């Protein structure tokens, strides 16, 4: 009988850490018979960021993936990572949605629910845990490990006791950043074992180079299960190699009982498959000891790298890693794991690119005001005060945050149908998790999944699309770099940019370029406006111009929000650098580079107005929202313009068209870098919107005006 069990992470956390979660189901299924016969304790195959990536990048149904994995591994227990009250999204959901999600996941093939909360707030875990217990499946409750003045071995052991009282079947030490040191692991496992009579599992990333030794000392202390990744999908920001750990413990009191020869067969398969994702390969493949200070999780590190590259700021990683501990402290030393890692990490990026707390994302404000749960320590009081004012809150939330939410399952079910869902619980849950992405997925699902080898694999840069079937390139536009794959060649071809496919047609040589029109985006003027004199308003980051917050030609004040951008999955505000009349040099829907001119204050220009696309129903908002009007060509009335600070997607109006607002009122919500950002009016007046829901907008674009 094996003394220590092994959980394999190759088809979930390993590729999430190494390749930005892009592995397709088609590349997983051939490995399933091999995985199924090895004798793993658990096989982690679902949850985390995989759900989001399925519909955002791969055109796959995540529920279909789960069913296929379950069918292909009948002898294995499939484990999922569940963010407690956050489920797989980036906000808290009402209890009825949590209960429905857990029951549906169990029905479709989940055997083990690994449940964690980013704040380690037990209140946030109670509903999901109770729902999982009702299914009769294994319930593992995870401790999100962090190294701060407020996290001790004793506190973690007490937390494990609380989880045991909740009915946990096992305890996981979730070391998402590779911070758990070997001798601390020994002490921690011993302390937990003294408090609870439950199996203990250790999940530790290899990022800092500590993980193999940490697993060894954890096993010596009595850890029952160790998380590893097959060698060809291990190390770097991933995990310890499965074969290494198996051989390390062989013929010891902690022998895993696994056959290394079978493991080598599995490793050979994934070694070949990994080539399909070569363009996404993280450069952090060794030990990065900077993480001992920044505490960035493995999966987040590759995402930060990608986000900075898209911003044309790939050389600023060191600055971001230096800023992260400061933001971490300001956020009350919350453990850095999804979604808090994304929230804190993105705020650090914004601070580096735009200036410290020049703009706070909506989610960062929600985090430090208690909407995600109780923080380990007090957040920066000055930032909390500012966040309360911007959120229009009287005090920090002290109750269980979900207690403030009304039941929403019936609403999600109905809205999913209106947005292309098939009426199933699965589609309704997909819509609930990602209401801004799901409608596009529903509309394009029938096209089938992407081909990973064609989409993500690097091709020889010397290849010419005119005389072959395509090629892979790095294209730099206005300082921003993009991974581009083309093919097949001809008058028209498929072009993939950073994993997103577009159908492109080519005109005759020397012909005038047609306006660029993105899918679901507002039409864009073929050329920028002619602007003379004045002071430029430049994009602080790369992204998509979501909307203008003031009208073209309007008088604006220094510091007034004039544009909203989407960048790094969050919304950002762009403010006027001075007083004067604004003239826009870009239009909503365009992709903008860091430093690109978006408008001029005090000059003159006459840009063409961009009609807005058809509106989509708004998702649940953190602030009250008004229905977006049907899309129509929006023209300027000559009022004070409001601009997008970053590129992104317009989500919803926060007030009605024509409403009277004051300078600090939120009038528009955009999504940028997976986060929601609010656009403030910046001045008093009546609102006239120039964009509608679903519009792709660029940094600096005028999205509204005040008359």
XYZ file of C-alpha atoms in Angstrom:
707
model
C 0.000 0.000 0.000
C 1.343 3.416 -0.970
C 2.206 5.616 1.975
C 1.949 8.913 0.085
C -0.536 9.665 -2.699
C 0.236 11.794 -5.783
C -2.189 14.189 -7.483
C -1.346 14.992 -11.113
C -1.754 18.587 -12.314
C -0.759 18.366 -15.992
C -4.200 19.046 -17.431
C -5.084 21.972 -15.166
C -2.623 23.966 -13.126
C 0.518 22.997 -15.036
C -0.578 24.428 -18.378
C -2.307 27.312 -16.602
C 1.080 28.230 -15.139
C 3.202 27.579 -18.227
C 0.996 28.457 -21.182
C -1.656 30.892 -19.936
C -4.259 28.092 -19.682
C -4.516 27.429 -23.411
C -4.328 23.615 -23.585
C -7.232 22.246 -25.621
C -9.371 19.248 -24.757
C -8.212 17.614 -27.990
C -4.659 17.640 -26.634
C -5.771 16.271 -23.261
C -7.876 13.298 -24.342
C -5.096 11.107 -25.831
C -3.309 11.334 -22.468
C -6.343 10.256 -20.455
C -5.872 6.463 -20.826
C -2.288 6.890 -19.606
C -3.346 9.102 -16.714
C -6.108 6.668 -15.799
C -3.874 3.617 -15.369
C -1.061 5.170 -13.318
C -2.819 5.144 -9.954
C -2.926 8.805 -8.988
C -4.796 9.788 -5.860
C -6.535 12.593 -7.810
C -6.228 14.054 -11.297
C -6.834 17.798 -11.313
C -8.629 18.504 -14.575
C -11.056 21.402 -14.197
C -11.682 24.750 -12.565
C -9.362 27.640 -11.965
C -8.827 29.707 -15.106
C -9.556 26.809 -17.479
C -13.255 27.651 -17.605
C -12.578 31.231 -18.665
C -9.990 30.211 -21.263
C -12.300 27.629 -22.812
C -14.856 30.229 -23.849
C -12.544 33.236 -24.210
C -9.728 31.729 -26.290
C -10.452 28.133 -27.320
C -14.117 28.253 -28.401
C -14.759 25.203 -26.223
C -17.620 24.402 -23.907
C -16.021 23.820 -20.470
C -18.869 21.522 -19.459
C -18.318 19.409 -22.547
C -14.623 19.185 -21.596
C -15.539 17.930 -18.131
C -17.879 15.267 -19.484
C -15.247 14.052 -21.947
C -12.530 13.874 -19.281
C -14.852 11.974 -16.969
C -15.677 9.460 -19.687
C -12.016 9.048 -20.651
C -10.778 8.462 -17.066
C -13.331 6.117 -15.442
C -10.864 4.921 -12.804
C -9.664 8.355 -11.737
C -11.095 10.920 -9.349
C -11.246 14.257 -11.165
C -10.533 17.214 -8.919
C -11.538 20.810 -9.565
C -10.358 24.065 -8.035
C -13.296 26.145 -6.809
C -12.993 29.714 -5.522
C -15.728 29.292 -2.906
C -18.238 32.162 -3.177
C -16.391 33.432 -6.291
C -16.891 30.068 -8.020
C -14.862 30.520 -11.228
C -15.615 34.198 -11.839
C -14.190 37.372 -10.363
C -16.970 38.371 -7.969
C -19.075 36.858 -5.231
C -22.228 35.076 -6.379
C -25.501 34.680 -4.535
C -25.914 31.420 -2.622
C -28.447 29.988 -5.090
C -25.922 30.280 -7.944
C -23.176 28.703 -5.812
C -25.441 25.780 -4.942
C -26.498 25.294 -8.567
C -22.905 25.390 -9.816
C -21.630 22.805 -7.333
C -24.527 20.418 -7.997
C -24.077 20.746 -11.769
C -20.315 20.183 -11.560
C -20.840 17.028 -9.508
C -23.426 15.761 -12.005
C -21.054 16.297 -14.939
C -18.063 14.488 -13.470
C -16.315 16.249 -10.574
C -15.299 13.828 -7.802
C -13.225 16.148 -5.592
C -13.976 19.785 -4.818
C -10.878 21.708 -3.710
C -12.460 24.813 -2.214
C -10.524 27.895 -1.181
C -11.076 31.561 -0.444
C -8.538 34.190 -1.402
C -8.990 35.961 1.941
C -9.043 32.713 3.958
C -12.393 33.950 5.246
C -14.314 30.838 6.398
C -17.611 32.671 5.935
C -16.977 32.765 2.195
C -16.429 28.979 2.097
C -19.438 27.823 4.054
C -22.044 27.816 1.266
C -19.861 26.041 -1.312
C -18.729 23.489 1.271
C -22.268 22.656 2.349
C -23.344 22.357 -1.290
C -20.429 20.024 -2.060
C -21.190 17.856 0.986
C -24.758 17.435 -0.272
C -23.440 15.885 -3.494
C -21.623 13.146 -1.575
C -18.327 14.009 -3.267
C -14.971 14.490 -1.558
C -14.656 17.986 -0.092
C -11.144 19.335 0.321
C -10.800 22.758 1.935
C -7.652 24.684 1.100
C -5.558 27.160 3.075
C -4.233 29.942 0.839
C -0.626 30.214 1.992
C 1.114 33.577 2.293
C 4.181 34.886 4.090
C 3.287 38.071 5.927
C 3.511 39.481 9.460
C -0.067 38.313 9.983
C 0.188 34.676 8.814
C 1.655 32.160 11.276
C 1.795 28.373 11.582
C -0.540 28.601 14.566
C -3.155 30.624 12.676
C -3.052 28.228 9.723
C -3.520 25.244 12.062
C -6.525 26.917 13.695
C -7.956 27.567 10.242
C -7.598 23.863 9.439
C -9.554 23.070 12.628
C -12.314 25.430 11.467
C -12.423 23.662 8.115
C -12.644 20.279 9.832
C -15.607 21.562 11.832
C -17.219 22.583 8.530
C -17.074 18.941 7.435
C -13.946 18.896 5.259
C -12.807 15.440 4.119
C -9.211 16.639 3.690
C -7.074 19.773 4.085
C -4.884 21.310 1.384
C -1.971 23.685 1.964
C -2.196 25.774 -1.194
C 1.203 27.371 -1.815
C 0.423 29.178 -5.062
C 3.687 31.170 -5.218
C 6.272 28.611 -4.109
C 6.826 30.449 -0.826
C 6.494 27.459 1.513
C 9.976 26.579 2.755
C 10.901 22.978 3.587
C 11.265 23.272 7.344
C 8.231 25.540 7.634
C 6.279 22.906 5.699
C 7.384 20.310 8.218
C 6.192 22.469 11.124
C 2.929 23.386 9.394
C 1.954 19.807 8.532
C 2.778 18.707 12.086
C 0.689 21.552 13.552
C -2.307 20.758 11.340
C -2.078 17.036 12.117
C -2.183 17.851 15.823
C -5.410 19.807 15.310
C -7.306 17.569 12.886
C -7.496 13.888 12.025
C -7.751 14.430 8.281
C -5.546 13.771 5.241
C -3.289 16.721 4.385
C -2.327 17.553 0.791
C 0.482 19.936 -0.224
C 0.185 22.052 -3.366
C 3.386 23.999 -4.033
C 4.634 25.707 -7.198
C 8.234 25.337 -8.334
C 8.648 29.055 -9.067
C 11.234 29.792 -6.371
C 13.083 26.463 -6.594
C 11.935 25.276 -3.162
C 9.127 22.893 -4.062
C 10.886 19.491 -4.273
C 12.510 19.950 -0.880
C 9.234 21.281 0.517
C 7.348 18.180 -0.621
C 10.007 15.933 0.924
C 9.853 17.614 4.330
C 6.044 17.705 4.114
C 5.983 13.947 3.532
C 8.329 13.395 6.463
C 5.946 15.426 8.659
C 2.987 13.259 7.691
C 1.522 14.834 4.549
C -0.720 12.260 2.880
C -0.896 13.611 -0.688
C 1.563 15.646 -2.799
C 0.706 17.649 -5.911
C 3.055 17.240 -8.878
C 3.139 17.711 -12.656
C 4.562 15.223 -15.145
C 8.157 16.236 -15.903
C 7.494 17.583 -19.407
C 4.942 20.003 -17.894
C 6.857 20.823 -14.706
C 9.205 23.393 -13.144
C 9.355 27.091 -13.878
C 6.072 28.528 -12.703
C 4.544 25.033 -12.706
C 5.214 22.282 -10.139
C 7.707 19.647 -9.053
C 8.198 16.817 -11.585
C 6.089 13.774 -10.794
C 8.863 11.326 -11.703
C 11.377 13.184 -9.516
C 9.133 13.036 -6.460
C 8.243 9.382 -7.085
C 11.920 8.392 -7.339
C 12.842 10.589 -4.353
C 10.395 8.697 -2.124
C 10.904 5.220 -3.596
C 11.921 2.525 -1.093
C 11.346 4.960 1.762
C 8.563 5.006 4.370
C 6.828 7.464 2.015
C 6.919 5.375 -1.178
C 4.178 6.441 -3.626
C 3.903 3.059 -5.298
C 3.755 4.627 -8.786
C 5.535 3.046 -11.759
C 8.133 5.409 -13.218
C 8.028 3.625 -16.591
C 4.343 4.502 -17.002
C 5.139 8.046 -15.997
C 7.845 8.302 -18.636
C 5.316 7.294 -21.306
C 3.023 10.096 -20.146
C 5.935 12.545 -20.086
C 6.827 11.701 -23.679
C 3.310 12.513 -24.813
C 3.180 15.921 -23.120
C 6.717 16.737 -24.304
C 5.418 16.609 -27.854
C 2.136 18.364 -27.049
C 3.954 21.231 -25.324
C 5.294 22.289 -28.724
C 1.720 23.215 -29.701
C 1.912 26.111 -27.240
C 5.429 27.331 -27.905
C 4.354 30.897 -28.690
C 2.810 31.121 -25.215
C 5.785 29.682 -23.367
C 6.673 31.700 -20.292
C 10.263 32.886 -20.145
C 10.248 32.079 -16.435
C 11.376 28.468 -16.815
C 13.962 28.325 -14.048
C 13.898 29.464 -10.433
C 12.880 33.078 -9.966
C 13.796 34.069 -6.442
C 12.337 37.546 -6.898
C 9.035 35.849 -6.107
C 10.194 35.331 -2.533
C 9.617 39.094 -2.215
C 6.785 39.782 -4.694
C 4.839 36.568 -3.809
C 3.390 36.351 -7.319
C 1.630 33.008 -7.998
C 2.974 30.892 -10.844
C -0.073 31.281 -13.064
C -0.145 35.006 -12.478
C 3.508 35.477 -13.431
C 2.987 34.276 -16.995
C -0.174 36.396 -17.240
C 1.654 39.515 -15.987
C 4.340 38.891 -18.557
C 1.712 38.651 -21.299
C -0.149 41.762 -20.091
C 2.992 43.881 -20.029
C 3.981 42.671 -23.479
C 0.573 43.702 -24.832
C 1.065 47.104 -23.242
C 4.390 47.541 -25.009
C 5.980 47.521 -21.573
C 7.638 44.125 -21.461
C 10.742 45.665 -19.923
C 8.857 46.862 -16.841
C 8.436 43.461 -15.169
C 11.069 44.255 -12.546
C 9.297 47.517 -11.721
C 5.989 45.673 -11.356
C 7.569 43.022 -9.125
C 9.007 45.828 -6.974
C 5.621 47.548 -6.763
C 3.666 44.398 -5.930
C 4.737 44.081 -2.261
C 3.722 47.701 -1.680
C 0.259 47.150 -3.151
C 0.057 43.859 -1.238
C 0.628 45.699 2.048
C -1.899 48.390 1.083
C -4.427 45.608 0.460
C -4.089 44.192 3.971
C -1.660 41.387 3.094
C -4.383 39.372 1.411
C -3.036 36.045 0.045
C -2.244 36.361 -3.648
C -4.400 33.803 -5.369
C -7.192 34.219 -7.921
C -8.985 36.598 -7.855
C -6.910 38.659 -5.392
C -3.674 38.005 -7.302
C -5.273 39.436 -10.449
C -6.664 42.403 -8.517
C -3.452 43.246 -6.693
C -1.235 42.432 -9.679
C -3.227 44.553 -12.098
C -3.263 47.464 -9.648
C 0.521 47.169 -9.422
C 0.759 47.275 -13.231
C -1.476 50.348 -13.298
C 0.633 52.025 -10.630
C 3.802 51.447 -12.665
C 2.330 52.555 -15.978
C 0.124 55.433 -14.793
C 1.427 56.543 -11.381
C 0.630 55.184 -7.927
C -3.121 54.941 -7.418
C -3.848 57.515 -10.100
C -6.633 55.095 -10.906
C -7.993 52.297 -8.714
C -9.887 49.492 -10.381
C -13.382 48.742 -9.174
C -12.259 45.347 -7.900
C -9.355 46.827 -5.955
C -11.750 49.274 -4.310
C -14.114 46.402 -3.520
C -11.258 44.374 -2.056
C -10.068 47.015 0.403
C -13.639 47.916 1.434
C -14.513 44.360 2.475
C -16.623 43.233 -0.458
C -14.443 40.162 -0.974
C -14.245 39.273 2.717
C -12.271 40.082 5.843
C -8.641 40.982 5.119
C -5.815 39.558 7.274
C -4.769 43.098 8.225
C -6.172 46.599 7.860
C -5.873 48.048 4.388
C -4.247 51.446 3.806
C -6.714 53.833 5.530
C -6.199 56.642 3.020
C -6.954 54.314 0.127
C -9.945 52.870 1.987
C -11.350 56.365 2.492
C -10.888 57.146 -1.185
C -12.421 53.816 -2.210
C -15.453 54.304 0.040
C -16.069 57.716 -1.510
C -15.740 56.379 -5.054
C -17.947 53.365 -4.276
C -20.491 55.635 -2.526
C -20.265 53.503 0.618
C -20.609 54.714 4.203
C -18.428 52.046 5.786
C -16.397 48.919 5.137
C -18.397 45.695 4.752
C -18.101 43.605 7.931
C -20.737 40.907 7.321
C -20.381 37.899 5.014
C -20.321 39.710 1.648
C -22.756 37.268 0.042
C -25.365 38.237 2.647
C -25.720 41.495 0.732
C -26.648 39.681 -2.500
C -30.168 38.870 -3.616
C -30.898 35.465 -5.200
C -29.904 35.632 -8.855
C -30.203 32.176 -10.411
C -33.527 32.820 -12.152
C -32.134 36.073 -13.531
C -28.992 34.366 -14.871
C -31.058 31.638 -16.496
C -33.287 34.144 -18.259
C -30.443 36.437 -19.330
C -28.428 33.530 -20.694
C -31.335 32.586 -22.974
C -31.612 36.174 -24.230
C -27.889 36.171 -24.987
C -27.733 32.999 -27.049
C -27.687 30.288 -24.389
C -29.521 27.014 -25.045
C -31.591 27.149 -21.846
C -29.474 24.553 -19.999
C -28.159 25.013 -16.482
C -24.655 24.712 -17.913
C -25.119 27.621 -20.332
C -26.750 29.725 -17.623
C -23.752 29.109 -15.369
C -21.358 29.993 -18.184
C -23.215 33.272 -18.637
C -23.206 33.911 -14.883
C -19.437 33.374 -14.678
C -18.520 35.542 -17.680
C -21.472 37.607 -18.947
C -19.244 39.721 -21.200
C -17.644 36.754 -22.947
C -20.443 34.178 -23.009
C -22.662 35.774 -25.722
C -19.835 35.703 -28.265
C -19.037 32.110 -27.310
C -22.681 31.055 -27.665
C -22.813 32.649 -31.112
C -19.595 31.026 -32.344
C -19.666 27.704 -30.481
C -20.812 25.808 -33.560
C -17.528 26.660 -35.324
C -15.758 24.242 -33.002
C -12.560 24.540 -30.957
C -9.362 26.122 -32.200
C -6.507 23.971 -33.429
C -3.754 24.491 -30.861
C -0.868 23.571 -33.159
C -2.061 26.016 -35.827
C -2.999 28.759 -33.392
C -0.344 28.748 -30.667
C 2.733 26.980 -32.050
C 5.651 29.085 -33.264
C 6.437 28.903 -36.973
C 9.669 29.870 -38.693
C 9.760 33.657 -38.871
C 11.188 33.486 -42.364
C 8.025 31.981 -43.741
C 6.146 34.171 -46.206
C 2.354 33.969 -46.339
C 2.487 34.704 -50.072
C 4.268 31.479 -50.960
C 3.257 29.057 -48.268
C 0.358 28.085 -46.046
C 1.083 30.664 -43.422
C 3.586 31.676 -40.805
C 4.114 32.961 -37.284
C 5.520 36.403 -36.561
C 6.067 38.965 -33.851
C 4.588 42.238 -35.087
C 5.304 45.546 -33.340
C 2.826 48.391 -33.854
C 3.419 51.735 -32.137
C 5.587 50.027 -29.548
C 3.198 47.175 -28.790
C 4.214 43.615 -29.734
C 1.757 41.014 -30.990
C 2.121 37.299 -31.730
C 0.614 36.864 -35.223
C -0.017 33.614 -37.087
C -1.300 33.626 -40.685
C -2.531 31.041 -43.116
C -3.387 29.779 -45.562
C -2.086 32.337 -48.030
C -4.215 33.927 -50.737
C -6.514 36.888 -51.271
C -7.975 36.096 -47.876
C -6.653 34.172 -44.911
C -7.127 33.475 -41.234
C -4.972 35.667 -39.028
C -4.523 34.928 -35.326
C -3.375 37.792 -33.096
C -2.409 36.737 -29.560
C -4.616 33.689 -29.953
C -7.685 35.513 -31.330
C -8.594 34.582 -34.931
C -9.776 37.033 -37.590
C -10.759 36.593 -41.234
C -8.661 39.021 -43.309
C -9.088 39.989 -46.985
C -6.393 41.643 -49.104
C -6.930 44.259 -51.791
C -4.698 45.083 -54.721
C -1.146 46.247 -54.153
C -0.964 49.942 -53.344
C -4.682 50.262 -52.692
C -5.856 52.626 -49.965
C -6.342 50.806 -46.696
C -9.911 50.290 -45.605
C -11.011 51.192 -42.087
C -10.245 48.505 -39.521
C -13.416 47.093 -38.029
C -13.193 44.587 -35.190
C -15.860 42.028 -34.485
C -18.470 43.475 -32.132
C -16.722 46.820 -32.277
C -17.679 50.257 -33.405
C -16.505 51.219 -36.910
C -13.326 53.239 -36.818
C -12.311 56.175 -38.917
C -9.725 55.290 -41.549
C -7.443 58.052 -40.355
C -6.877 60.056 -37.245
C -8.200 63.538 -36.909
C -6.085 66.499 -37.960
C -5.160 68.179 -34.716
C -3.171 71.368 -34.334
C -1.546 72.987 -31.307
C -2.757 72.215 -27.788
C -1.547 69.639 -25.229
C -1.801 65.957 -26.109
C -3.781 63.399 -24.172
C -1.884 60.122 -24.504
C -2.798 56.558 -23.685
C -1.120 55.635 -20.374
C -1.230 51.949 -21.333
C -1.978 49.852 -24.389
C -5.452 48.409 -24.788
C -8.826 49.062 -26.371
C -10.553 52.422 -26.419
C -13.913 51.805 -24.778
C -15.620 55.161 -24.753
C -15.398 58.922 -24.510
C -16.601 60.468 -21.276
C -17.083 63.930 -22.811
C -18.122 65.199 -26.206
C -15.721 66.315 -28.878
C -15.086 70.049 -28.540
C -16.239 70.172 -24.911
C -14.455 72.278 -22.306
C -12.685 70.106 -19.752
C -10.783 70.672 -16.522
C -7.382 69.363 -15.542
C -7.799 65.972 -13.882
C -11.229 65.375 -15.388
C -11.897 61.865 -16.679
C -12.305 62.134 -20.430
C -11.722 58.603 -21.778
C -12.121 55.025 -20.584
C -9.855 52.230 -21.784
C -9.830 48.480 -21.329
C -6.406 47.157 -20.512
C -5.318 43.935 -18.828
C -8.981 42.961 -18.450
C -9.833 46.066 -16.427
C -11.197 49.500 -17.058
C -8.978 52.547 -16.691
C -9.771 56.242 -16.762
C -7.745 58.748 -18.787
C -7.747 62.243 -17.362
C -7.203 65.594 -18.986
C -3.690 67.028 -18.433
C -4.957 70.630 -18.454
C -7.953 72.940 -18.884
C -9.300 73.590 -22.351
C -11.464 72.329 -25.210
C -10.885 68.744 -26.231
C -10.450 67.388 -29.754
C -10.329 63.631 -30.210
C -7.766 61.942 -32.423
C -9.050 58.372 -32.069
C -12.352 56.585 -32.119
C -14.008 53.943 -29.927
C -13.199 50.345 -30.731
C -9.587 50.752 -31.813
C -6.561 49.091 -30.265
C -4.170 51.734 -28.953
C -0.507 51.599 -28.015
C 1.069 52.879 -24.831
C 1.780 56.572 -25.387
C -0.455 56.914 -28.441
C -2.125 60.326 -28.875
C -5.842 60.081 -28.225
C -6.860 63.720 -28.092
C -5.597 67.277 -27.818
C -6.629 69.894 -25.262
C -6.721 73.406 -26.675
C -6.090 72.449 -30.321
C -8.537 71.932 -33.126
C -9.776 68.800 -34.872
C -12.845 67.399 -36.521
C -12.781 63.612 -36.203
C -15.471 61.482 -37.708
C -18.027 60.177 -35.242
C -18.050 56.432 -34.776
C -21.422 54.713 -34.638
C -21.863 52.392 -31.663
C -22.586 48.682 -32.083
C -25.738 46.917 -31.006
C -26.179 46.938 -27.275
C -26.064 43.778 -25.191
C -27.810 43.243 -21.869
C -25.709 44.408 -18.961
C -24.285 41.920 -16.470
C -24.764 42.328 -12.744
C -22.959 45.451 -11.653
C -21.168 46.542 -8.522
C -22.978 49.856 -8.895
C -26.538 50.453 -10.085
C -26.734 50.298 -13.860
C -29.089 51.713 -16.428
C -30.110 49.806 -19.547
C -27.956 50.594 -22.548
C -29.873 51.955 -25.527
C -30.024 50.136 -28.834
C -26.969 50.841 -30.889
C -27.146 53.748 -33.287
C -24.785 56.262 -34.721
C -23.927 58.547 -31.833
C -23.004 62.058 -32.772
C -21.537 64.800 -30.658
C -23.684 67.599 -29.300
C -20.632 69.701 -28.565
C -20.648 69.102 -24.833
C -17.781 68.466 -22.440
C -16.114 65.199 -23.526
C -15.495 62.190 -21.288
C -12.681 59.937 -22.461
C -11.610 56.374 -21.831
C -8.365 56.127 -19.789
C -7.560 52.645 -21.128
C -8.725 50.352 -23.882
C -11.455 47.795 -23.244
C -15.105 46.962 -23.755
C -18.101 49.099 -22.782
C -20.216 47.121 -20.335
C -23.062 49.364 -19.263
C -24.263 52.868 -18.524
C -24.403 53.661 -14.831
C -27.005 56.404 -15.419
C -29.723 56.997 -17.973
C -29.161 58.904 -21.182
C -29.830 62.588 -20.454
C -29.452 62.220 -16.690
C -28.080 65.159 -14.700
C -24.806 64.219 -12.976
C -22.057 65.786 -10.897
C -18.322 65.541 -11.442
C -17.785 62.493 -9.183
C -20.722 60.482 -10.494
C -19.936 57.228 -12.296
C -21.599 57.292 -15.701
C -20.087 54.329 -17.560
C -18.548 50.945 -16.723
C -15.932 49.265 -18.896
C -14.096 45.965 -18.700
C -10.331 45.977 -19.020
C -7.880 43.242 -17.990
C -10.756 41.146 -16.590
C -11.655 43.941 -14.212
C -14.368 46.537 -14.217
C -13.428 50.214 -14.229
C -15.703 53.158 -13.651
C -15.725 56.275 -15.778
C -16.507 59.420 -13.825
C -18.312 62.401 -15.288
C -15.550 64.799 -14.334
C -17.946 67.734 -14.550
C -21.587 68.571 -13.969
C -24.188 68.422 -16.687
C -26.569 66.182 -18.623
C -25.072 62.975 -20.036
C -25.075 62.144 -23.729
C -23.485 58.754 -24.478
C -21.438 58.185 -27.607
C -20.948 54.423 -27.129
C -23.196 51.544 -26.205
C -22.721 48.127 -24.591
C -20.356 45.799 -26.415
C -18.287 48.567 -28.010
C -14.569 47.996 -28.204
C -13.029 51.291 -27.219
C -9.515 52.600 -27.232
C -7.529 54.563 -24.711
C -8.470 58.230 -24.948
C -11.671 57.726 -26.926
C -14.568 60.089 -26.158
C -17.338 57.886 -24.837
C -19.797 60.502 -23.630
C -20.255 64.207 -23.264
C -21.839 66.528 -20.768
C -24.149 69.301 -21.907
